[in-house]
PDB file of C-alpha atoms in Angstrom:
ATOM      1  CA  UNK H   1      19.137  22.125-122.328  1.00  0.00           C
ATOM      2  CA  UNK H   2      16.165  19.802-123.345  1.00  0.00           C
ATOM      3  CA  UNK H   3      17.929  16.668-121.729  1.00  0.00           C
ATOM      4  CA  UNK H   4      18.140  19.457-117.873  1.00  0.00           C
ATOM      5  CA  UNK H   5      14.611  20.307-118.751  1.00  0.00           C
ATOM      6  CA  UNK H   6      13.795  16.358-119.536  1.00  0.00           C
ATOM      7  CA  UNK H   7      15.494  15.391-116.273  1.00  0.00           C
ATOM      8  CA  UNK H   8      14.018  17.947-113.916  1.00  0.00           C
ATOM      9  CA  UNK H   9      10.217  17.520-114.744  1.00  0.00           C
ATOM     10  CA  UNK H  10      11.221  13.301-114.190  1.00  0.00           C
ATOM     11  CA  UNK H  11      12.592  14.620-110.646  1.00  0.00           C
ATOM     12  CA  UNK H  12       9.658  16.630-110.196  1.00  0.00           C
ATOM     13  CA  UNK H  13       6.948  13.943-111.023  1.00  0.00           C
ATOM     14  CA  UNK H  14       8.773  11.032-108.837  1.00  0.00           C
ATOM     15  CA  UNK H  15       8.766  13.518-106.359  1.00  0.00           C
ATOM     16  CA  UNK H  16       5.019  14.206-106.292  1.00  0.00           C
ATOM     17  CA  UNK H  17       4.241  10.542-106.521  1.00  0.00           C
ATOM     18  CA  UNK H  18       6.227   9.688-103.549  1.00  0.00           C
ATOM     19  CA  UNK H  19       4.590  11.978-101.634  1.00  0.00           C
ATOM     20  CA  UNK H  20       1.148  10.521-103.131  1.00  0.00           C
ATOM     21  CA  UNK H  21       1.918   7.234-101.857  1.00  0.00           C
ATOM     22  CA  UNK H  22       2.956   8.163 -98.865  1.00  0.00           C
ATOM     23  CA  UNK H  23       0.355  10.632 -97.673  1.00  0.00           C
ATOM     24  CA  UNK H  24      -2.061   7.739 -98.975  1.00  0.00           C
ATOM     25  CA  UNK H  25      -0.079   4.751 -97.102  1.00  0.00           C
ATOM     26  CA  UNK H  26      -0.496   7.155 -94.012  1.00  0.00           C
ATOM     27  CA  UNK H  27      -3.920   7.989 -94.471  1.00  0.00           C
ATOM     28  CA  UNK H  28      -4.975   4.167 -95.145  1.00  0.00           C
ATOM     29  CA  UNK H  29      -3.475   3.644 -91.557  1.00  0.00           C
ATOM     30  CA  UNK H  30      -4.859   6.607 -89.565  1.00  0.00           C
ATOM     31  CA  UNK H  31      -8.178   7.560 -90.431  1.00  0.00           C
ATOM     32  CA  UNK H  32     -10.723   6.243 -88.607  1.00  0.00           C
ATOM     33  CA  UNK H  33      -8.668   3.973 -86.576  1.00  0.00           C
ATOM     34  CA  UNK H  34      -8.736   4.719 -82.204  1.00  0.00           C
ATOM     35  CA  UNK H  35      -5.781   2.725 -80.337  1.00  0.00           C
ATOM     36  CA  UNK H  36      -6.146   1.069 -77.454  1.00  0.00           C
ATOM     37  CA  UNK H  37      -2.526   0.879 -75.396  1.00  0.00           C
ATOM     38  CA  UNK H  38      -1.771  -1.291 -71.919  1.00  0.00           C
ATOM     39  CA  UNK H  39       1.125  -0.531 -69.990  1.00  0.00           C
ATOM     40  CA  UNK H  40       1.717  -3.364 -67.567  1.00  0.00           C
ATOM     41  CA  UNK H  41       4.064  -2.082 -64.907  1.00  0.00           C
ATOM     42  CA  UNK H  42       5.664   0.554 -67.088  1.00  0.00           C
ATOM     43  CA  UNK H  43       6.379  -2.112 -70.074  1.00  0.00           C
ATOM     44  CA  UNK H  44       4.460  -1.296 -73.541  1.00  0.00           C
ATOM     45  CA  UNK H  45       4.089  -3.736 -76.508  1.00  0.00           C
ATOM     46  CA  UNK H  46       1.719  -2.588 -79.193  1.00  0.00           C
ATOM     47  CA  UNK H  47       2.564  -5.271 -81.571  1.00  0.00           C
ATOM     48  CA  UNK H  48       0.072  -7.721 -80.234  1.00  0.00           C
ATOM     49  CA  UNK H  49      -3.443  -7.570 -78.778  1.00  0.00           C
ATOM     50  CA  UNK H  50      -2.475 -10.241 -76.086  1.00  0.00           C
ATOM     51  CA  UNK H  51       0.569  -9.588 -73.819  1.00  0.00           C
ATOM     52  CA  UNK H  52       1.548 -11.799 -70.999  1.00  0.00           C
ATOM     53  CA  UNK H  53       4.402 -10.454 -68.601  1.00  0.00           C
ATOM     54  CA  UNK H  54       4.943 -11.185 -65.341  1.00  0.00           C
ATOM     55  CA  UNK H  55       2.608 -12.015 -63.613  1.00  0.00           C
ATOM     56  CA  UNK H  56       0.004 -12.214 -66.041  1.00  0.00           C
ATOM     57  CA  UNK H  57      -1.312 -11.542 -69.540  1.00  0.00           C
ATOM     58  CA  UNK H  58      -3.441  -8.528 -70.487  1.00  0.00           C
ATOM     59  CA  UNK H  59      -5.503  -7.884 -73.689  1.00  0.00           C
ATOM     60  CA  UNK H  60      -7.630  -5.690 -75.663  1.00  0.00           C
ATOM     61  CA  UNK H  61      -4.784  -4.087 -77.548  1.00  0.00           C
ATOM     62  CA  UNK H  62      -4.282  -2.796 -80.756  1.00  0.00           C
ATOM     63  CA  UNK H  63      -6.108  -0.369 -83.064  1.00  0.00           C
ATOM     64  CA  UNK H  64      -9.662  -0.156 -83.824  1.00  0.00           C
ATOM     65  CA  UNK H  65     -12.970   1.229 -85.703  1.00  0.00           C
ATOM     66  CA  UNK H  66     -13.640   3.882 -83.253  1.00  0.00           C
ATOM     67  CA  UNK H  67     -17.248   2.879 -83.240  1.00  0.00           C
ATOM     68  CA  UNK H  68     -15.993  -0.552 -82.015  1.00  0.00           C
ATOM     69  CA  UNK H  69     -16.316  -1.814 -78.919  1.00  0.00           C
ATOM     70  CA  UNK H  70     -13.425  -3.766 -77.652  1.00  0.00           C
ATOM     71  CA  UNK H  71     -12.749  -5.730 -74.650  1.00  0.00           C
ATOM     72  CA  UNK H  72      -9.678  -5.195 -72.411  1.00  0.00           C
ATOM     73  CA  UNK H  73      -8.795  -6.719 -69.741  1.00  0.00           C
ATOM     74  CA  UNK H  74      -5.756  -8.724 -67.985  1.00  0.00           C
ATOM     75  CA  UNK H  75      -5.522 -12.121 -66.111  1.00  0.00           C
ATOM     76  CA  UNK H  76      -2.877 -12.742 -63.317  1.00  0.00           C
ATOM     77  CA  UNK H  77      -0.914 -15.913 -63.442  1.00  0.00           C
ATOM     78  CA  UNK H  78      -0.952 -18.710 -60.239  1.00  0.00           C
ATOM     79  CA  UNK H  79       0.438 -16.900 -57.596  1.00  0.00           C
ATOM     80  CA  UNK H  80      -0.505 -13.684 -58.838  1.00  0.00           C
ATOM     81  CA  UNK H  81      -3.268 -11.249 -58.469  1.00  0.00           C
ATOM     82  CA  UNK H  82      -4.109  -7.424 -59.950  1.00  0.00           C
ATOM     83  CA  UNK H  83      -2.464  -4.797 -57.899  1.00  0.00           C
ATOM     84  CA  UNK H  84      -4.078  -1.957 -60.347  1.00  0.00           C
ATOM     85  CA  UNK H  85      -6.040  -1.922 -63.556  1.00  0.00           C
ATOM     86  CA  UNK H  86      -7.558   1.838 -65.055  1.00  0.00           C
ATOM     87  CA  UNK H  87      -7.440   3.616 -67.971  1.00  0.00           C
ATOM     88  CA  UNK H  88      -9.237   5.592 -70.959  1.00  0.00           C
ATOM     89  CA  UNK H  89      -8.939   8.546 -73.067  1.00  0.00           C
ATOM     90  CA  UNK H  90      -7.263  11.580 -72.329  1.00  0.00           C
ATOM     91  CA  UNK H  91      -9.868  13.616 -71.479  1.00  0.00           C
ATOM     92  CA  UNK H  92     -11.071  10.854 -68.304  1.00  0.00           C
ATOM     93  CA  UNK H  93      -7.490   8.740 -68.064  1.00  0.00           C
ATOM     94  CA  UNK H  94      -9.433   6.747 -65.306  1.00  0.00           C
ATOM     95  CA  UNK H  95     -12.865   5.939 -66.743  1.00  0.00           C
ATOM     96  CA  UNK H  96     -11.975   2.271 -66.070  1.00  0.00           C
ATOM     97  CA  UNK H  97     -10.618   2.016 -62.352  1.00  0.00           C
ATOM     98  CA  UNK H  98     -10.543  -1.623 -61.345  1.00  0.00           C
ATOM     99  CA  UNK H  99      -9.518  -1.536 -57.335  1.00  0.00           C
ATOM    100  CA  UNK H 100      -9.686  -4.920 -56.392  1.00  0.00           C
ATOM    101  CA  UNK H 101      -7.040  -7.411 -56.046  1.00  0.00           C
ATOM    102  CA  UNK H 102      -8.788 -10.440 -57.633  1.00  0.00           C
ATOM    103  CA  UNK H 103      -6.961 -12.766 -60.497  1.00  0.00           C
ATOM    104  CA  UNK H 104      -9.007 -11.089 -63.361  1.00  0.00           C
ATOM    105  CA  UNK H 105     -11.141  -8.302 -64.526  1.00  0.00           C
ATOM    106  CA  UNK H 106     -12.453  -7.350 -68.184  1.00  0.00           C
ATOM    107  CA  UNK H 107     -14.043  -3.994 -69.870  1.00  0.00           C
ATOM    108  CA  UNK H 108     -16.222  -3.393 -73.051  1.00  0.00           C
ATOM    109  CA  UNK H 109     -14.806  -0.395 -73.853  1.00  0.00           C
ATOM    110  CA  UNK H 110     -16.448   2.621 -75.750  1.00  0.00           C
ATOM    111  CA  UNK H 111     -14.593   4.501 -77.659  1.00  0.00           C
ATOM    112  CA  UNK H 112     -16.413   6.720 -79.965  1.00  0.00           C
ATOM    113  CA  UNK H 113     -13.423   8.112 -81.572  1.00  0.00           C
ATOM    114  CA  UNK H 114     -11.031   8.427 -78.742  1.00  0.00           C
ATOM    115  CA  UNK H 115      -7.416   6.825 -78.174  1.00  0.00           C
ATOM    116  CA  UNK H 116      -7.599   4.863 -75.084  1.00  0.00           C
ATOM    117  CA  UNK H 117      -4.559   4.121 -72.334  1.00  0.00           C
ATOM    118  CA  UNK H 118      -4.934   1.417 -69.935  1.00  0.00           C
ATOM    119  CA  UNK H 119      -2.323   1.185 -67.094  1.00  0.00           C
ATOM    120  CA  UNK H 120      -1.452  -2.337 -64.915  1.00  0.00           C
ATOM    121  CA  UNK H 121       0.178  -4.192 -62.344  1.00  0.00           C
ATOM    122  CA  UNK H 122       0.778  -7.558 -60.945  1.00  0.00           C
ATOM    123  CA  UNK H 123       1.829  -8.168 -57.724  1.00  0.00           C
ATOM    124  CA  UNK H 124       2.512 -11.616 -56.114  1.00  0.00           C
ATOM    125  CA  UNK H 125      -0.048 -13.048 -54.477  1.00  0.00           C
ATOM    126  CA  UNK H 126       0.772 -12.820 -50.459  1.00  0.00           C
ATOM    127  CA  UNK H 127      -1.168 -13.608 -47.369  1.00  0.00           C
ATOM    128  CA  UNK H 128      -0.868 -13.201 -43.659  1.00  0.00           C
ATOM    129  CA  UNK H 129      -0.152 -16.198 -41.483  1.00  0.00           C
ATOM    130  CA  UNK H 130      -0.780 -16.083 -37.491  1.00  0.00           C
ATOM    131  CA  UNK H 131      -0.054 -18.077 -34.706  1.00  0.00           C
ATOM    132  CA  UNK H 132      -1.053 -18.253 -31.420  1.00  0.00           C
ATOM    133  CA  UNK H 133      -0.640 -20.796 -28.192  1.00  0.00           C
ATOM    134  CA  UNK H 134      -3.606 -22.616 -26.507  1.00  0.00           C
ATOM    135  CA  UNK H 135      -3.176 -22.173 -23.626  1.00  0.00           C
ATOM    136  CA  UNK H 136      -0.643 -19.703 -24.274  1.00  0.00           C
ATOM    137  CA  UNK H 137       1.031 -20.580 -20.809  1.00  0.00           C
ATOM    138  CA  UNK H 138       1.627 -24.462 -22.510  1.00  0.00           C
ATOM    139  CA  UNK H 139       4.269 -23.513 -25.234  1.00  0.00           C
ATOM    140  CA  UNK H 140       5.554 -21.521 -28.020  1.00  0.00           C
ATOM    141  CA  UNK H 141       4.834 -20.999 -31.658  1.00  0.00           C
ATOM    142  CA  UNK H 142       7.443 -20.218 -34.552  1.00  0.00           C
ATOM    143  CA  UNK H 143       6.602 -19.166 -38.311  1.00  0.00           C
ATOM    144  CA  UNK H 144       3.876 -16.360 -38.575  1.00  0.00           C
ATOM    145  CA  UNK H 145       4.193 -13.576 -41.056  1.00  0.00           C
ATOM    146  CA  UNK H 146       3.278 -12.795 -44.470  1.00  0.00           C
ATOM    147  CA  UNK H 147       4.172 -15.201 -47.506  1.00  0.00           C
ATOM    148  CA  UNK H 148       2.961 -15.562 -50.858  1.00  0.00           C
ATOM    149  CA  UNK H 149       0.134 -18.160 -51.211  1.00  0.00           C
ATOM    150  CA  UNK H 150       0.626 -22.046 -51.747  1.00  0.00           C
ATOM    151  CA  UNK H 151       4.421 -22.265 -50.824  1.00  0.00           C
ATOM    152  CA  UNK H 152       5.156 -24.269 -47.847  1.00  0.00           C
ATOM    153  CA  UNK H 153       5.849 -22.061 -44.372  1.00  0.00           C
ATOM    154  CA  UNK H 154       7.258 -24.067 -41.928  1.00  0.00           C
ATOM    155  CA  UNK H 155       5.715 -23.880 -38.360  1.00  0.00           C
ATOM    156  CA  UNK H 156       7.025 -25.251 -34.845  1.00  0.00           C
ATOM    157  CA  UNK H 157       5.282 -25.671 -31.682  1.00  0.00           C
ATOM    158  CA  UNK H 158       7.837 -26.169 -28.433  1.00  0.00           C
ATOM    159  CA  UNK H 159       5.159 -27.495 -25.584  1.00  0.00           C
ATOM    160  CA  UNK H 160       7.019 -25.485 -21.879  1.00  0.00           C
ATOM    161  CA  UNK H 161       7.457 -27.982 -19.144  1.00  0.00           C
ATOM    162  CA  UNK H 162       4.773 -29.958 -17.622  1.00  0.00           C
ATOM    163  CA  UNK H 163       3.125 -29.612 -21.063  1.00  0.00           C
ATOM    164  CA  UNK H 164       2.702 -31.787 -24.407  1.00  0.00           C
ATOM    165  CA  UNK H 165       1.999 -30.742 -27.732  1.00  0.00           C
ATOM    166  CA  UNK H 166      -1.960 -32.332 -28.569  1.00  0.00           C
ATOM    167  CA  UNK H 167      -2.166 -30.727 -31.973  1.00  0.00           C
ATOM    168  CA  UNK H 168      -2.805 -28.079 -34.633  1.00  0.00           C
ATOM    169  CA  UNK H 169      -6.253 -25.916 -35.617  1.00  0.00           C
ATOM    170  CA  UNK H 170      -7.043 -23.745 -38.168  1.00  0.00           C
ATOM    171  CA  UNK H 171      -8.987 -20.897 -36.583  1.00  0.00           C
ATOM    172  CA  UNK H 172      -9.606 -18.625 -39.409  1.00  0.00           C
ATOM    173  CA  UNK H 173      -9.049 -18.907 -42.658  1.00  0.00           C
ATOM    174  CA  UNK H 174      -8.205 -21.505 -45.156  1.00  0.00           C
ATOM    175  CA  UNK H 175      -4.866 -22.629 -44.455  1.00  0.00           C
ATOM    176  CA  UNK H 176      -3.474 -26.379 -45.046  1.00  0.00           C
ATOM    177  CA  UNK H 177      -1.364 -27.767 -42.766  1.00  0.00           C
ATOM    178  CA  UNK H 178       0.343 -30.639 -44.245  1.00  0.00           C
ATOM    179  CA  UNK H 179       0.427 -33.165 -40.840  1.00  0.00           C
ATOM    180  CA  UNK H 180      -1.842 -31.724 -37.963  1.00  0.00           C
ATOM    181  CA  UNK H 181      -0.277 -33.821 -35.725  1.00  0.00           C
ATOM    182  CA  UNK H 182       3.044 -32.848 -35.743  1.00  0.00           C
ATOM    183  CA  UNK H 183       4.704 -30.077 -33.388  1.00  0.00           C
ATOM    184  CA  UNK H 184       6.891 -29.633 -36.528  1.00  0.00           C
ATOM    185  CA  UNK H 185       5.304 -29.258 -39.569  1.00  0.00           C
ATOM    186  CA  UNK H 186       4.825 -26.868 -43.391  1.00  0.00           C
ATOM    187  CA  UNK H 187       1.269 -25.025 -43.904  1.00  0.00           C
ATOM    188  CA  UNK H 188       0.096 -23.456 -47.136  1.00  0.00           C
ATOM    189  CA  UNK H 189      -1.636 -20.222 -47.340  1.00  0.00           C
ATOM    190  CA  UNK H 190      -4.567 -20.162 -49.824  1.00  0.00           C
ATOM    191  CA  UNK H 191      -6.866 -16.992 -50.369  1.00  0.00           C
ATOM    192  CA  UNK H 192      -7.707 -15.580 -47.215  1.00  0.00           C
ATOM    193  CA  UNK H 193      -5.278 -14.743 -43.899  1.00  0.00           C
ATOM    194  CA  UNK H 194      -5.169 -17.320 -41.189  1.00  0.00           C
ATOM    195  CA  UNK H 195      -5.184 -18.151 -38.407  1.00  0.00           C
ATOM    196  CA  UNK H 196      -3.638 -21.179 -36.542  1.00  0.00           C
ATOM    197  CA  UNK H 197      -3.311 -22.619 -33.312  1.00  0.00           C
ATOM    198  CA  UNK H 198      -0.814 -24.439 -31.621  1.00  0.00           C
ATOM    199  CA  UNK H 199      -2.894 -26.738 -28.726  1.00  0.00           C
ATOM    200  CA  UNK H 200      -1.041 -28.156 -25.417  1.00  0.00           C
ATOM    201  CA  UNK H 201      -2.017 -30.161 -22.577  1.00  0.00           C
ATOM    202  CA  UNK H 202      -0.889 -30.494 -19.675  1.00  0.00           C
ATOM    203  CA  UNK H 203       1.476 -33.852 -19.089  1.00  0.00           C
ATOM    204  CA  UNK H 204      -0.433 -36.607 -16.635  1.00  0.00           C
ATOM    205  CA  UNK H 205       2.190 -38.798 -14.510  1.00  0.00           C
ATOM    206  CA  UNK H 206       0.757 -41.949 -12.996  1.00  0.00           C
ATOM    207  CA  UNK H 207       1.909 -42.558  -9.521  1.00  0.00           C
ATOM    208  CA  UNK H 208       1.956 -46.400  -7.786  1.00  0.00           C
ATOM    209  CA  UNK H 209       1.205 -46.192  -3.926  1.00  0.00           C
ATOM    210  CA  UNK H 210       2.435 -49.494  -2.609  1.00  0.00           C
ATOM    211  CA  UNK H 211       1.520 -50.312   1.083  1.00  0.00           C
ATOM    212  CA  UNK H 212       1.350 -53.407   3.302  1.00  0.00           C
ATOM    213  CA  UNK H 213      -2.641 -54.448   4.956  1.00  0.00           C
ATOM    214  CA  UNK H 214      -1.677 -56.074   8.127  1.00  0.00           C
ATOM    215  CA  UNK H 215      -5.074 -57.595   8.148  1.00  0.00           C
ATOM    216  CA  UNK H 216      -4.925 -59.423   4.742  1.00  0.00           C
ATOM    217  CA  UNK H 217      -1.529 -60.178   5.283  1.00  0.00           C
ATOM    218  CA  UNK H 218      -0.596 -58.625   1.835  1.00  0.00           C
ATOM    219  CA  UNK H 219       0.791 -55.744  -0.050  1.00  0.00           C
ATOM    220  CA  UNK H 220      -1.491 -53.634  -2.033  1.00  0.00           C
ATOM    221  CA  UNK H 221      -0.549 -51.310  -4.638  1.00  0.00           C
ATOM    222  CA  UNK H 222      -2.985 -48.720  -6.199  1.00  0.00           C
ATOM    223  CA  UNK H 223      -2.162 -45.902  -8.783  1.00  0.00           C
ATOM    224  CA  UNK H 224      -3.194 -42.345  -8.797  1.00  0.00           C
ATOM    225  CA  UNK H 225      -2.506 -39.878 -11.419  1.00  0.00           C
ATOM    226  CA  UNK H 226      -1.514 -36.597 -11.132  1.00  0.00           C
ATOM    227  CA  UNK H 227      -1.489 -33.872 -13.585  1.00  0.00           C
ATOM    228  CA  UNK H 228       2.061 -31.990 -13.353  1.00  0.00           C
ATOM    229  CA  UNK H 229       2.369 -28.975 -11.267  1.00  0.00           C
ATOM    230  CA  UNK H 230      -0.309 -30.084  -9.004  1.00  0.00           C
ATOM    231  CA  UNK H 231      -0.445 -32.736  -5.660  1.00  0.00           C
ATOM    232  CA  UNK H 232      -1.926 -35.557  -4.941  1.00  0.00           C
ATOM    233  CA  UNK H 233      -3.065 -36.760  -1.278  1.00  0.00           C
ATOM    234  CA  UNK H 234      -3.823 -40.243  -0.804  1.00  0.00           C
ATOM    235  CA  UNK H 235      -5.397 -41.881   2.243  1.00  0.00           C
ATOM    236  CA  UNK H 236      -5.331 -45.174   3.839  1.00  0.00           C
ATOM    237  CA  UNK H 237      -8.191 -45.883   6.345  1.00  0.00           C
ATOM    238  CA  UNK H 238      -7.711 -48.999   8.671  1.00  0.00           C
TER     239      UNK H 238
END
């Protein structure tokens, strides 16, 4: 009976330390430390205070004093920008609302004592290309639409007949077109939509008017040029 009595107050007191340990492990942990959490496009790591998924990298978290004052933020790779950026405690989710769609953006965050949830996206980086004829009666342009930035878009330009191709513009925006002077070429979208146009000219044909003077005893030849489409009257006086 000693040795059941011997065993059970053991069992009792490795019991109670356990606990102990525990409850102090857990406490050590918990008290007086606030999280801060991103979610980037519905994906959570809480293992490190810098993430980077795709399309960028966002930071800030991990857990804190909550008297601290951390800084969260997220930067989108090349080709990327910030489709959506917000969070905070429970109590105001949105405190932080960043609605832009730049490549970066950054908080000091307060958090006096209050878990904090930040929510974000990437998105790739896309802008609008357009096209347009001048004038539009000369020819045809191929390759508008929207494409993400710095690839290469091809564009054509067919001139119509009685026309020739003189050209390409930028109009608006900050576009690169890789050889101006060619009908067919590749154009690279930067930051902005553009604008480009496609310039024809109407085709010149030279003419030779041959005719005999009588008087000089000769044959005379003189050349007139005439844009296409239109008529040219020459006239002899003797």
């Amino acid at each position: 009976m000693k040795t059941n009595h011997l065993h059970y107050i053991v069992l009792l007191a490795t019991i109670f330390l356990g606990c102990s340990c525990s409850e102090e492990i857990e406490k050590e942990l918990t008290t007086g430390k606030t999280a801060v959490t991103i979610e980037v496009d519905g994906e959570e790591d809480a293992d490190s205070r810098t993430v980077s998924f795709t399309g960028g990298t966002a930071y800030g978290e991990g857990l804190y004093d909550g008297k601290e004052r951390p800084t969260v933020g997220a930067e989108a790779s090349d080709g990327y920008e910030i489709d959506y950026f917000y969070g905070g405690p429970s109590d105001e989710p949105q405190k932080y609302n960043y609605t832009g769609s730049g490549s970066s953006v950054s908080y000091q965050v307060f958090l006096n004592g209050k878990d904090h949830k930040f929510k974000c996206k990437f998105k790739e980086k896309k802008r609008t290309l357009t096209l347009t004829a001048n004038p539009t009666s000369g020819g045809t342009v191929t390759g508008g639409g929207t494409y993400k930035v710095k690839t290469n878009i091809p564009i054509t330009a067919v001139a119509k007949s009685g026309y020739t191709f003189s050209g390409w513009t930028v109009t608006k925006g900050d576009a690169k077109i890789m050889n101006a002077s060619s009908a067919s070429t590749t154009v690279q979208l930067q930051s902005s939509n553009s604008t480009l146009q496609a310039n024809f000219k109407q085709s010149v044909t030279i003419i030779n008017v041959s005719f005999k003077d009588e008087v000089l005893m000769g044959q005379l030849t003189r050349s007139v040029s005439v844009t296409s489409g239109h008529s040219a009257t020459y006239t002899v006086y003797g």
